[in-house]
Structure formats: C-alpha cells, structure tokens
mmCIF file of C-alpha atoms in Angstrom:
data_model
loop_
_atom_site.group_PDB
_atom_site.id
_atom_site.type_symbol
_atom_site.label_atom_id
_atom_site.label_comp_id
_atom_site.label_asym_id
_atom_site.label_seq_id
_atom_site.Cartn_x
_atom_site.Cartn_y
_atom_site.Cartn_z
ATOM 1 C CA PRO A 1 -94.978 148.811 -42.091
ATOM 2 C CA GLU A 2 -97.173 151.560 -43.149
ATOM 3 C CA ALA A 3 -97.536 152.027 -38.925
ATOM 4 C CA GLY A 4 -95.473 153.101 -41.702
ATOM 5 C CA VAL A 5 -95.304 152.793 -44.898
ATOM 6 C CA ASN A 6 -96.482 156.508 -46.132
ATOM 7 C CA SER A 7 -95.288 158.452 -43.279
ATOM 8 C CA LYS A 8 -91.829 158.650 -44.619
ATOM 9 C CA PHE A 9 -92.917 160.131 -47.704
ATOM 10 C CA GLU A 10 -94.976 162.621 -46.155
ATOM 11 C CA ALA A 11 -92.304 163.612 -43.871
ATOM 12 C CA SER A 12 -89.916 163.666 -46.620
ATOM 13 C CA SER A 13 -91.896 165.931 -48.920
ATOM 14 C CA SER A 14 -91.461 168.937 -46.457
ATOM 15 C CA ILE A 15 -87.751 168.604 -47.234
ATOM 16 C CA MET A 16 -88.520 169.029 -51.033
ATOM 17 C CA HIS A 17 -90.442 172.112 -50.509
ATOM 18 C CA SER A 18 -87.444 173.742 -48.476
ATOM 19 C CA ARG A 19 -85.012 173.424 -51.255
ATOM 20 C CA LYS A 20 -84.282 175.886 -53.872
ATOM 21 C CA HIS A 21 -84.937 174.225 -57.260
ATOM 22 C CA PRO A 22 -82.888 175.051 -60.263
ATOM 23 C CA SER A 23 -84.268 176.699 -63.389
ATOM 24 C CA HIS A 24 -87.684 175.698 -64.938
ATOM 25 C CA SER A 25 -85.854 173.672 -67.767
ATOM 26 C CA ASN A 26 -84.133 171.444 -65.211
ATOM 27 C CA ASN A 27 -87.059 171.094 -62.829
ATOM 28 C CA SER A 28 -88.175 167.637 -64.251
ATOM 29 C CA GLU A 29 -84.757 166.164 -64.087
ATOM 30 C CA ALA A 30 -84.234 167.395 -60.676
ATOM 31 C CA MET A 31 -87.487 165.961 -59.299
ATOM 32 C CA THR A 32 -86.752 162.621 -60.873
ATOM 33 C CA ARG A 33 -83.240 162.466 -59.167
ATOM 34 C CA GLU A 34 -84.536 163.200 -55.680
ATOM 35 C CA SER A 35 -85.756 160.701 -53.393
ATOM 36 C CA PRO A 36 -87.675 161.502 -50.428
ATOM 37 C CA ALA A 37 -87.073 160.233 -47.155
ATOM 38 C CA LYS A 38 -90.890 157.429 -46.084
ATOM 39 C CA ASP A 39 -94.298 156.692 -46.359
ATOM 40 C CA ALA A 40 -94.743 155.543 -43.301
ATOM 41 C CA THR A 41 -95.850 153.017 -42.288
ATOM 42 C CA HIS A 42 -96.947 153.574 -42.183
ATOM 43 C CA VAL A 43 -95.245 151.501 -41.994
ATOM 44 C CA THR A 44 -95.204 151.866 -42.304
ATOM 45 C CA THR A 45 -95.322 148.958 -44.768
ATOM 46 C CA ILE A 46 -94.427 147.402 -42.240
ATOM 47 C CA ALA A 47 -96.286 149.672 -40.038
ATOM 48 C CA ASP A 48 -98.257 151.903 -41.573
ATOM 49 C CA SER A 49 -98.579 151.271 -38.891
ATOM 50 C CA SER A 50 -96.549 153.375 -39.877
ATOM 51 C CA LEU A 51 -95.931 153.050 -42.400
ATOM 52 C CA SER A 52 -96.739 155.472 -41.108
ATOM 53 C CA GLU A 53 -98.416 157.836 -43.331
ATOM 54 C CA SER A 54 -94.551 157.385 -43.635
ATOM 55 C CA GLU A 55 -96.739 155.718 -44.060
ATOM 56 C CA GLU A 56 -94.636 154.113 -45.828
ATOM 57 C CA LEU A 57 -90.992 152.506 -45.951
ATOM 58 C CA LEU A 58 -87.668 154.019 -47.464
ATOM 59 C CA PRO A 59 -88.089 155.496 -51.078
ATOM 60 C CA LEU A 60 -85.993 153.797 -53.564
ATOM 61 C CA HIS A 61 -83.649 155.031 -56.324
ATOM 62 C CA HIS A 62 -84.663 154.320 -59.764
ATOM 63 C CA ASN A 63 -80.837 153.296 -60.147
ATOM 64 C CA ASP A 64 -78.899 152.221 -57.230
ATOM 65 C CA ASN A 65 -75.389 152.153 -58.770
ATOM 66 C CA GLY A 66 -75.621 155.698 -60.234
ATOM 67 C CA SER A 67 -75.223 154.471 -63.871
ATOM 68 C CA ALA A 68 -78.056 154.814 -66.276
ATOM 69 C CA SER A 69 -78.516 154.395 -70.263
ATOM 70 C CA ALA A 70 -77.956 157.872 -71.755
ATOM 71 C CA HIS A 71 -81.288 157.874 -73.391
ATOM 72 C CA PRO A 72 -83.887 155.522 -71.465
ATOM 73 C CA PRO A 73 -87.182 155.512 -73.269
ATOM 74 C CA PRO A 74 -90.051 157.565 -71.668
ATOM 75 C CA PRO A 75 -92.584 155.366 -69.763
ATOM 76 C CA THR A 76 -96.115 155.357 -71.367
ATOM 77 C CA GLN A 77 -99.015 157.076 -69.864
ATOM 78 C CA SER A 78 -100.766 153.841 -68.897
ATOM 79 C CA LYS A 79 -97.607 152.602 -67.295
ATOM 80 C CA LYS A 80 -97.389 155.736 -65.082
ATOM 81 C CA VAL A 81 -101.049 155.456 -63.960
ATOM 82 C CA GLY A 82 -100.360 151.703 -63.399
ATOM 83 C CA THR A 83 -97.512 152.185 -61.266
ATOM 84 C CA ALA A 84 -99.227 154.842 -59.192
ATOM 85 C CA LEU A 85 -102.319 152.708 -58.654
ATOM 86 C CA PHE A 86 -100.161 149.804 -57.954
ATOM 87 C CA TYR A 87 -98.447 151.599 -55.015
ATOM 88 C CA ALA A 88 -101.590 153.148 -53.703
ATOM 89 C CA THR A 89 -103.294 149.636 -53.636
ATOM 90 C CA SER A 90 -100.135 148.020 -52.055
ATOM 91 C CA SER A 91 -100.171 150.453 -49.273
ATOM 92 C CA LEU A 92 -103.661 150.262 -48.616
ATOM 93 C CA GLY A 93 -103.572 146.484 -48.450
ATOM 94 C CA VAL A 94 -100.768 146.674 -45.852
ATOM 95 C CA ILE A 95 -102.374 149.078 -43.535
ATOM 96 C CA PHE A 96 -105.620 147.145 -43.690
ATOM 97 C CA ALA A 97 -104.192 143.787 -43.324
ATOM 98 C CA ASN A 98 -102.223 144.981 -40.408
ATOM 99 C CA LYS A 99 -105.276 146.378 -38.881
ATOM 100 C CA ILE A 100 -107.343 143.349 -39.246
ATOM 101 C CA ILE A 101 -104.637 141.073 -37.839
ATOM 102 C CA LEU A 102 -104.131 143.300 -34.780
ATOM 103 C CA SER A 103 -107.642 144.576 -34.041
ATOM 104 C CA THR A 104 -110.158 142.156 -35.657
ATOM 105 C CA PHE A 105 -108.151 138.856 -34.975
ATOM 106 C CA LYS A 106 -106.632 140.376 -31.852
ATOM 107 C CA PHE A 107 -103.115 138.923 -32.505
ATOM 108 C CA PRO A 108 -101.318 139.822 -29.318
ATOM 109 C CA SER A 109 -97.776 140.309 -30.363
ATOM 110 C CA VAL A 110 -96.947 143.568 -32.475
ATOM 111 C CA LEU A 111 -93.184 142.402 -32.120
ATOM 112 C CA THR A 112 -93.788 138.959 -33.972
ATOM 113 C CA LEU A 113 -95.740 140.545 -36.713
ATOM 114 C CA ALA A 114 -92.984 143.049 -37.102
ATOM 115 C CA LEU A 115 -90.358 140.126 -37.137
ATOM 116 C CA PHE A 116 -92.275 138.355 -39.975
ATOM 117 C CA GLN A 117 -92.287 141.567 -42.134
ATOM 118 C CA PHE A 118 -88.527 142.534 -41.500
ATOM 119 C CA THR A 119 -87.567 138.969 -42.275
ATOM 120 C CA SER A 120 -89.765 138.974 -45.609
ATOM 121 C CA THR A 121 -88.135 142.326 -46.874
ATOM 122 C CA THR A 122 -84.581 141.012 -46.011
ATOM 123 C CA LEU A 123 -85.118 137.865 -47.702
ATOM 124 C CA ALA A 124 -86.961 139.354 -50.713
ATOM 125 C CA LEU A 125 -83.886 141.814 -51.243
ATOM 126 C CA LYS A 126 -81.227 139.222 -50.956
ATOM 127 C CA VAL A 127 -82.948 136.985 -53.432
ATOM 128 C CA ALA A 128 -83.478 139.924 -55.852
ATOM 129 C CA SER A 129 -79.727 140.645 -55.452
ATOM 130 C CA MET A 130 -78.661 137.169 -55.901
ATOM 131 C CA LEU A 131 -80.696 137.052 -59.082
ATOM 132 C CA GLY A 132 -79.308 140.438 -60.344
ATOM 133 C CA TYR A 133 -82.343 142.569 -59.980
ATOM 134 C CA VAL A 134 -80.938 144.533 -57.133
ATOM 135 C CA ASN A 135 -77.584 145.746 -56.646
ATOM 136 C CA LEU A 136 -76.597 145.706 -52.885
ATOM 137 C CA LEU A 137 -73.211 147.311 -51.840
ATOM 138 C CA PRO A 138 -70.698 145.177 -49.961
ATOM 139 C CA ILE A 139 -71.516 145.498 -46.088
ATOM 140 C CA SER A 140 -68.696 146.611 -43.824
ATOM 141 C CA VAL A 141 -68.455 146.938 -40.246
ATOM 142 C CA LYS A 142 -67.722 150.662 -40.690
ATOM 143 C CA GLY A 143 -70.822 151.123 -42.705
ATOM 144 C CA VAL A 144 -72.902 149.009 -40.254
ATOM 145 C CA LYS A 145 -71.807 151.524 -37.389
ATOM 146 C CA SER A 146 -72.570 154.501 -39.264
ATOM 147 C CA ILE A 147 -76.062 153.340 -40.357
ATOM 148 C CA LEU A 148 -76.890 151.940 -36.823
ATOM 149 C CA PRO A 149 -78.710 155.330 -35.656
ATOM 150 C CA LEU A 150 -80.926 155.232 -38.671
ATOM 151 C CA SER A 151 -81.764 151.445 -38.282
ATOM 152 C CA THR A 152 -82.532 151.846 -34.721
ATOM 153 C CA CYS A 153 -84.802 154.768 -35.229
ATOM 154 C CA TYR A 154 -86.375 152.794 -38.325
ATOM 155 C CA LEU A 155 -87.077 149.884 -36.013
ATOM 156 C CA LEU A 156 -88.761 152.052 -33.194
ATOM 157 C CA ASN A 157 -90.716 153.612 -36.050
ATOM 158 C CA ILE A 158 -92.232 150.454 -37.069
ATOM 159 C CA LEU A 159 -92.914 149.087 -33.566
ATOM 160 C CA THR A 160 -94.691 152.098 -32.530
ATOM 161 C CA GLY A 161 -96.439 152.255 -35.815
ATOM 162 C CA LEU A 162 -97.876 148.851 -35.462
ATOM 163 C CA SER A 163 -98.588 149.529 -31.880
ATOM 164 C CA ALA A 164 -100.465 152.546 -32.911
ATOM 165 C CA THR A 165 -102.601 150.447 -35.361
ATOM 166 C CA GLN A 166 -103.357 148.074 -32.769
ATOM 167 C CA ASN A 167 -104.684 150.739 -30.219
ATOM 168 C CA LEU A 168 -106.252 153.360 -32.364
ATOM 169 C CA SER A 169 -109.014 153.470 -35.129
ATOM 170 C CA LEU A 170 -107.444 153.945 -38.540
ATOM 171 C CA PRO A 171 -109.101 157.355 -39.255
ATOM 172 C CA MET A 172 -107.703 158.634 -35.918
ATOM 173 C CA MET A 173 -104.271 157.193 -36.601
ATOM 174 C CA VAL A 174 -104.003 158.697 -39.940
ATOM 175 C CA LEU A 175 -104.883 162.271 -38.455
ATOM 176 C CA LEU A 176 -102.549 162.009 -35.516
ATOM 177 C CA ARG A 177 -99.788 160.882 -37.909
ATOM 178 C CA ARG A 178 -99.994 164.224 -39.400
ATOM 179 C CA ALA A 179 -97.895 165.472 -36.623
ATOM 180 C CA SER A 180 -94.678 163.935 -37.937
ATOM 181 C CA ILE A 181 -94.818 166.517 -40.746
ATOM 182 C CA LEU A 182 -94.567 169.355 -38.248
ATOM 183 C CA MET A 183 -91.699 167.364 -36.331
ATOM 184 C CA THR A 184 -89.932 166.913 -39.679
ATOM 185 C CA MET A 185 -90.160 170.793 -40.459
ATOM 186 C CA LEU A 186 -89.068 171.733 -37.032
ATOM 187 C CA LEU A 187 -86.059 169.127 -37.070
ATOM 188 C CA GLU A 188 -85.092 170.102 -40.528
ATOM 189 C CA LYS A 189 -85.109 173.785 -39.759
ATOM 190 C CA TRP A 190 -83.050 172.876 -36.515
ATOM 191 C CA MET A 191 -80.648 170.415 -38.066
ATOM 192 C CA LEU A 192 -80.447 171.240 -41.507
ATOM 193 C CA ASN A 193 -81.384 175.010 -41.708
ATOM 194 C CA SER A 194 -84.312 174.584 -44.099
ATOM 195 C CA GLN A 195 -87.637 176.470 -44.431
ATOM 196 C CA PRO A 196 -90.766 175.131 -45.777
ATOM 197 C CA SER A 197 -92.930 177.256 -47.895
ATOM 198 C CA LYS A 198 -95.996 179.355 -46.511
ATOM 199 C CA THR A 199 -98.419 177.148 -48.197
ATOM 200 C CA VAL A 200 -97.017 174.029 -46.684
ATOM 201 C CA GLN A 201 -97.048 175.683 -43.193
ATOM 202 C CA LEU A 202 -100.810 176.397 -43.820
ATOM 203 C CA SER A 203 -101.718 172.871 -44.920
ATOM 204 C CA VAL A 204 -99.976 171.399 -41.945
ATOM 205 C CA GLY A 205 -101.906 173.896 -39.705
ATOM 206 C CA LEU A 206 -105.123 172.486 -41.084
ATOM 207 C CA MET A 207 -104.158 169.021 -40.828
ATOM 208 C CA LEU A 208 -103.013 169.422 -37.140
ATOM 209 C CA GLY A 209 -106.159 171.645 -36.489
ATOM 210 C CA GLY A 210 -108.496 168.946 -37.856
ATOM 211 C CA ALA A 211 -106.837 166.300 -35.776
ATOM 212 C CA LEU A 212 -107.218 168.376 -32.617
ATOM 213 C CA VAL A 213 -110.854 168.788 -33.288
ATOM 214 C CA ALA A 214 -111.207 164.955 -34.246
ATOM 215 C CA ALA A 215 -109.303 164.184 -30.813
ATOM 216 C CA LEU A 216 -111.925 166.260 -28.870
ATOM 217 C CA GLY A 217 -114.669 163.989 -30.291
ATOM 218 C CA ASP A 218 -112.864 160.857 -30.106
ATOM 219 C CA LEU A 219 -115.111 158.609 -28.318
ATOM 220 C CA SER A 220 -112.941 155.503 -28.348
ATOM 221 C CA PHE A 221 -110.234 157.675 -26.654
ATOM 222 C CA ASN A 222 -107.397 155.317 -25.854
ATOM 223 C CA LEU A 223 -104.504 156.887 -24.079
ATOM 224 C CA MET A 224 -101.690 154.076 -24.830
ATOM 225 C CA GLY A 225 -102.821 154.884 -28.417
ATOM 226 C CA TYR A 226 -102.131 158.413 -28.292
ATOM 227 C CA ILE A 227 -98.829 157.909 -26.566
ATOM 228 C CA VAL A 228 -97.292 155.489 -29.105
ATOM 229 C CA ILE A 229 -98.550 157.680 -32.055
ATOM 230 C CA PHE A 230 -96.804 160.508 -30.397
ATOM 231 C CA PHE A 231 -93.437 158.459 -30.237
ATOM 232 C CA ASN A 232 -94.223 157.090 -33.882
ATOM 233 C CA ASP A 233 -94.480 160.743 -35.166
ATOM 234 C CA LEU A 234 -91.257 161.547 -33.511
ATOM 235 C CA PHE A 235 -89.374 158.337 -35.003
ATOM 236 C CA THR A 236 -90.724 159.103 -38.361
ATOM 237 C CA ALA A 237 -89.486 162.592 -38.654
ATOM 238 C CA LEU A 238 -86.092 161.577 -36.932
ATOM 239 C CA ASN A 239 -85.819 158.971 -39.596
ATOM 240 C CA GLY A 240 -86.208 161.421 -42.273
ATOM 241 C CA VAL A 241 -83.596 163.524 -40.945
ATOM 242 C CA LEU A 242 -81.130 160.720 -40.222
ATOM 243 C CA LEU A 243 -81.517 159.440 -43.483
ATOM 244 C CA LYS A 244 -80.245 162.694 -45.140
ATOM 245 C CA ARG A 245 -77.221 162.529 -42.564
ATOM 246 C CA THR A 246 -76.304 158.819 -43.629
ATOM 247 C CA SER A 247 -72.818 158.127 -44.663
ATOM 248 C CA GLU A 248 -71.979 158.956 -48.373
ATOM 249 C CA GLU A 249 -70.977 155.089 -48.924
ATOM 250 C CA TYR A 250 -74.690 153.930 -48.490
ATOM 251 C CA LYS A 251 -76.292 157.174 -49.967
ATOM 252 C CA LYS A 252 -75.490 155.603 -53.225
ATOM 253 C CA SER A 253 -77.840 152.588 -52.700
ATOM 254 C CA LYS A 254 -81.275 153.191 -51.170
ATOM 255 C CA MET A 255 -81.724 149.459 -51.571
ATOM 256 C CA THR A 256 -78.682 148.736 -49.407
ATOM 257 C CA VAL A 257 -80.276 151.009 -46.747
ATOM 258 C CA LEU A 258 -83.360 149.235 -46.909
ATOM 259 C CA TYR A 259 -81.684 145.907 -46.585
ATOM 260 C CA LEU A 260 -79.363 146.734 -43.610
ATOM 261 C CA ASN A 261 -82.551 148.326 -41.860
ATOM 262 C CA SER A 262 -84.472 145.288 -42.355
ATOM 263 C CA LEU A 263 -81.628 142.852 -41.482
ATOM 264 C CA LEU A 264 -80.588 144.757 -38.395
ATOM 265 C CA SER A 265 -84.377 145.385 -37.242
ATOM 266 C CA ALA A 266 -84.880 141.565 -37.489
ATOM 267 C CA ILE A 267 -82.108 140.912 -35.424
ATOM 268 C CA GLY A 268 -83.212 143.481 -32.882
ATOM 269 C CA VAL A 269 -86.839 142.481 -32.596
ATOM 270 C CA SER A 270 -85.871 138.756 -32.227
ATOM 271 C CA THR A 271 -83.657 139.776 -29.303
ATOM 272 C CA ILE A 272 -86.506 141.809 -27.752
ATOM 273 C CA ILE A 273 -89.076 138.972 -28.166
ATOM 274 C CA LEU A 274 -86.771 136.501 -26.254
ATOM 275 C CA LEU A 275 -86.229 139.163 -23.574
ATOM 276 C CA VAL A 276 -89.807 140.197 -23.039
ATOM 277 C CA PRO A 277 -91.136 137.968 -20.388
ATOM 278 C CA GLY A 278 -94.214 135.886 -21.763
ATOM 279 C CA GLU A 279 -93.930 137.032 -25.299
ATOM 280 C CA VAL A 280 -93.132 133.758 -26.682
ATOM 281 C CA GLU A 281 -95.773 132.110 -24.876
ATOM 282 C CA ARG A 282 -98.509 134.500 -25.897
ATOM 283 C CA VAL A 283 -97.553 133.728 -29.612
ATOM 284 C CA GLN A 284 -97.475 130.029 -29.132
ATOM 285 C CA THR A 285 -100.596 129.873 -27.211
ATOM 286 C CA PHE A 286 -102.647 132.302 -29.537
ATOM 287 C CA HIS A 287 -105.988 130.148 -30.228
ATOM 288 C CA LEU A 288 -106.244 131.097 -33.906
ATOM 289 C CA TRP A 289 -103.277 129.592 -35.600
ATOM 290 C CA SER A 290 -105.553 126.836 -36.831
ATOM 291 C CA ASP A 291 -107.808 129.515 -38.516
ATOM 292 C CA SER A 292 -107.359 129.653 -42.083
ATOM 293 C CA SER A 293 -108.460 133.360 -42.454
ATOM 294 C CA PHE A 294 -105.957 134.587 -39.862
ATOM 295 C CA VAL A 295 -103.011 132.593 -41.346
ATOM 296 C CA THR A 296 -103.959 133.890 -44.759
ATOM 297 C CA TYR A 297 -103.999 137.677 -43.510
ATOM 298 C CA LEU A 298 -100.920 136.978 -41.573
ATOM 299 C CA VAL A 299 -98.926 135.856 -44.656
ATOM 300 C CA PHE A 300 -100.492 138.424 -46.792
ATOM 301 C CA ALA A 301 -99.386 141.113 -44.288
ATOM 302 C CA SER A 302 -95.812 139.654 -43.904
ATOM 303 C CA LEU A 303 -95.164 139.375 -47.726
ATOM 304 C CA MET A 304 -96.790 142.850 -48.579
ATOM 305 C CA GLY A 305 -94.025 144.521 -46.909
ATOM 306 C CA SER A 306 -91.865 143.408 -49.889
ATOM 307 C CA VAL A 307 -94.490 144.072 -52.326
ATOM 308 C CA LEU A 308 -95.019 147.642 -50.988
ATOM 309 C CA ASN A 309 -91.470 148.427 -51.225
ATOM 310 C CA LEU A 310 -91.390 147.146 -54.919
ATOM 311 C CA ALA A 311 -94.438 149.379 -55.756
ATOM 312 C CA ILE A 312 -92.702 152.384 -54.159
ATOM 313 C CA PHE A 313 -89.422 151.706 -56.392
ATOM 314 C CA LEU A 314 -91.755 151.311 -59.585
ATOM 315 C CA CYS A 315 -93.971 154.569 -58.759
ATOM 316 C CA THR A 316 -90.873 156.570 -58.019
ATOM 317 C CA SER A 317 -88.774 155.494 -61.147
ATOM 318 C CA THR A 318 -91.769 155.568 -63.603
ATOM 319 C CA ASN A 319 -93.149 158.822 -62.268
ATOM 320 C CA SER A 320 -91.065 160.848 -59.727
ATOM 321 C CA ALA A 321 -90.430 160.842 -56.177
ATOM 322 C CA LEU A 322 -92.973 163.899 -56.024
ATOM 323 C CA THR A 323 -95.676 161.563 -57.510
ATOM 324 C CA THR A 324 -95.243 159.127 -54.808
ATOM 325 C CA THR A 325 -95.391 161.661 -52.175
ATOM 326 C CA VAL A 326 -98.895 163.045 -53.635
ATOM 327 C CA VAL A 327 -100.277 159.507 -54.247
ATOM 328 C CA GLY A 328 -99.563 158.767 -50.607
ATOM 329 C CA CYS A 329 -101.291 161.846 -49.555
ATOM 330 C CA LEU A 330 -104.529 161.046 -51.647
ATOM 331 C CA LYS A 331 -104.299 157.308 -50.452
ATOM 332 C CA ASN A 332 -104.473 158.615 -46.860
ATOM 333 C CA VAL A 333 -107.893 160.275 -47.709
ATOM 334 C CA LEU A 334 -109.224 156.656 -48.695
ATOM 335 C CA THR A 335 -107.687 155.283 -45.466
ATOM 336 C CA SER A 336 -109.404 157.854 -43.384
ATOM 337 C CA TYR A 337 -112.937 157.028 -44.760
ATOM 338 C CA MET A 338 -112.665 153.221 -45.237
ATOM 339 C CA GLY A 339 -111.049 152.945 -41.822
ATOM 340 C CA MET A 340 -114.362 153.872 -40.204
ATOM 341 C CA PHE A 341 -115.675 150.381 -41.308
ATOM 342 C CA VAL A 342 -112.344 148.340 -40.383
ATOM 343 C CA GLY A 343 -111.471 146.902 -37.064
ATOM 344 C CA GLY A 344 -114.696 147.813 -35.396
ATOM 345 C CA ASP A 345 -113.021 150.420 -32.993
ATOM 346 C CA TYR A 346 -114.317 153.702 -34.711
ATOM 347 C CA ILE A 347 -117.180 155.437 -32.776
ATOM 348 C CA PHE A 348 -118.956 158.087 -35.052
ATOM 349 C CA SER A 349 -119.327 161.470 -33.340
ATOM 350 C CA TRP A 350 -120.167 164.666 -35.339
ATOM 351 C CA LEU A 351 -117.175 166.485 -33.843
ATOM 352 C CA SER A 352 -114.627 163.755 -34.740
ATOM 353 C CA PHE A 353 -116.186 163.566 -38.343
ATOM 354 C CA LEU A 354 -115.655 167.520 -38.852
ATOM 355 C CA GLY A 355 -112.064 167.109 -37.646
ATOM 356 C CA ILE A 356 -111.402 164.337 -39.820
ATOM 357 C CA ASN A 357 -112.751 166.434 -42.730
ATOM 358 C CA ILE A 358 -110.811 169.609 -41.867
ATOM 359 C CA SER A 359 -107.653 167.466 -41.726
ATOM 360 C CA ILE A 360 -108.370 165.879 -45.078
ATOM 361 C CA ALA A 361 -108.882 169.332 -46.544
ATOM 362 C CA GLY A 362 -105.361 170.100 -45.376
ATOM 363 C CA SER A 363 -103.952 166.982 -46.788
ATOM 364 C CA LEU A 364 -105.300 167.822 -50.059
ATOM 365 C CA VAL A 365 -104.028 171.468 -49.986
ATOM 366 C CA TYR A 366 -100.563 169.858 -48.905
ATOM 367 C CA ALA A 367 -100.765 167.307 -51.763
ATOM 368 C CA ARG A 368 -101.492 170.245 -54.360
ATOM 369 C CA SER A 369 -98.792 172.342 -53.019
ATOM 370 C CA THR A 370 -96.240 169.479 -53.017
ATOM 371 C CA PHE A 371 -96.967 168.752 -56.539
ATOM 372 C CA ARG A 372 -96.782 172.354 -57.883
ATOM 373 C CA GLY A 373 -93.716 172.985 -55.790
#
C-alpha cells in the first residue's frame, strides 16, 4: 500500500518536529535511532493508496534486536544516494501499479488486491526470517492482543487508501492525503501533549489551502472518493499515534510489527471477502484474467509491497529516518504531476492546477523544515 506507503512517513515527521532534540553533537545519532511512524500508502505500499503518502508502510529499524557492531563502517555517498532513489522508485512503482490496476484495467475488488499484497509481505518476511536475514520476535497471545488495535487501524488504512486510489485521480489523492498530517498533529497534541514547530504549521496550512483550492476546481469530483480519503487520512493519523503506544515487547522489532500487521490483515480481509455478497463472484468473472498485461501488473503490484518495505529499510538504515521522510515528500511532487497522465481520470482546470502547485510549495517547505529540524 502507499493508498499507503508514504503517508506514514509524512504523518510521523510531525512527531519528530515536536520533540526536543539533544545537543548538536548528538543530533546525528539521535536522528539515526529514531524511526517515524508511515508512508503511506500510501499505502500505502499496499495502498499508497495509502500508502498513503503514508504513503507508505511502517518504517523499519536498521537493527531489530537492538544490537549493533561497535563501529560500523560509514556508508558511501553513492550507497546513500542509491538507497534513496531505490525507495523513491519503489514507492512510485507501487502507487502507479495500483492506479493502473484499479482505474485503467478497472479491477473490481480492492479487497482482493489488498489480500495479495498482505500475503506477499507476510510470506516475504517469514522467508527472510527463516533464512536469517530478519529477526522476528516470538508471537504470544498477549502480544497479539496488544497489537490488535494497531493492526485493525493498519488494515482500514490500507483498504481506504486503495479505495481512494480507485475513486480519485492521483493528483487529487496526493493533495487530500495532506490532511493526515494535520490530523496527526492534532492527535499528537491531544494524546501525547506534543507541539509542532511554527514552520511545520505554516507548511501544513499551505498544503491544505492548496488542496482546498484544487478541490474547488476538481471537474472530476467523486463524492465516494472524498469520503474514503477522509477516513484514510484519519486512519493514517491514528496508525502513527497507536504505533507509539504499542507494547514495549514489540517496539523492539518493527519487522515483527509489520509481520503481525500483514498477517492479521490478511486474515481479516479474507474474512471480509467471504462475507461480502458477490465479492468472490466479481473476482472470478473478471474478464481480464487471460490478459497478460493485467496479470503482469497485478503480480508486480502484489510483490512491490515487500520490495517497498525493503527499500524503506535500506533508505532509513543507510541514511536516516529523516531522509526517508523528506524523500517521501519530494516523491509526492512527482506523483502529483505524473499522475495527471495516468489512470485517465484527471480533468485539467486552471483552478485545480493552481491548487496543486500551492500544495506542492507547502510540501517543499515541509520537507525543508523537516530536514533542517
């Protein structure tokens, strides 16, 4: 999901601004240890929907078991740039693959697409754990109960993100996803007693103001799309806050959190598919199963969920969580412009185009403020 792979990173960056950093000499170390909550996403890899600007999925720690070598060799500049580009490319790939499947090919089932992506991520993490590349903590009943609210929010975030991808043009979806940052700021102030900087507040105001102007000029207005993107923003914000309140047992391993979220979400969405009347029949009778182009995009979108999480892991560990957040913001600038030509559902108007550019300006200020902060 990027309906939300990227959203989670944008939502979580307001958290980082609200904290008091240690002295200048410790800034680099502090930023490296921190892991933001998204990323959307999306999709939300899975959504980006998502996604997601959260998009994206959950951020991953460089070191899940808390141990590290005393003096790890510093990454080269080429590796830093390479991992950042890998993350941006992977996130864009998930967003556009989801859009093509749901809007161009008109695949009728958001639930089935989400199931494929949840299953892919779960299996990839399990195989990686068996091969020793990932350390997954033992799963206990108590741990599952403690993480169930987060997993439920994660599932709803991905589903609403994918539904927004299906019902909105990409430029409008990216703009309206900005509201998740405002919701996160409000929830953090209410639940965690945190306060974002004035610059962040100004940039969020620009983003939301641009989104409002663009919405007034949206000639392809879709009421259902606006409703689901509102709930997607809400679930993105809740996901970021709930992640901070996850039990200490699983805070030690973001990989385990991602694994449990994907596993429980796969079980949940499978149950929903079986309970929704006609859902299985709609998928079975879809007329493009014999179309090699559709099947290729579907497999690509399903596997890219796992690839995106690997990209987030590499970008965060090689650079910093802050760099991943800023790359996510800049990537959404490309999504806004390129999305005008993908899916066939964006109708140009000068008012909408003006709003998009105002919101993008706010996003650039936000990225700059996040990086400097």
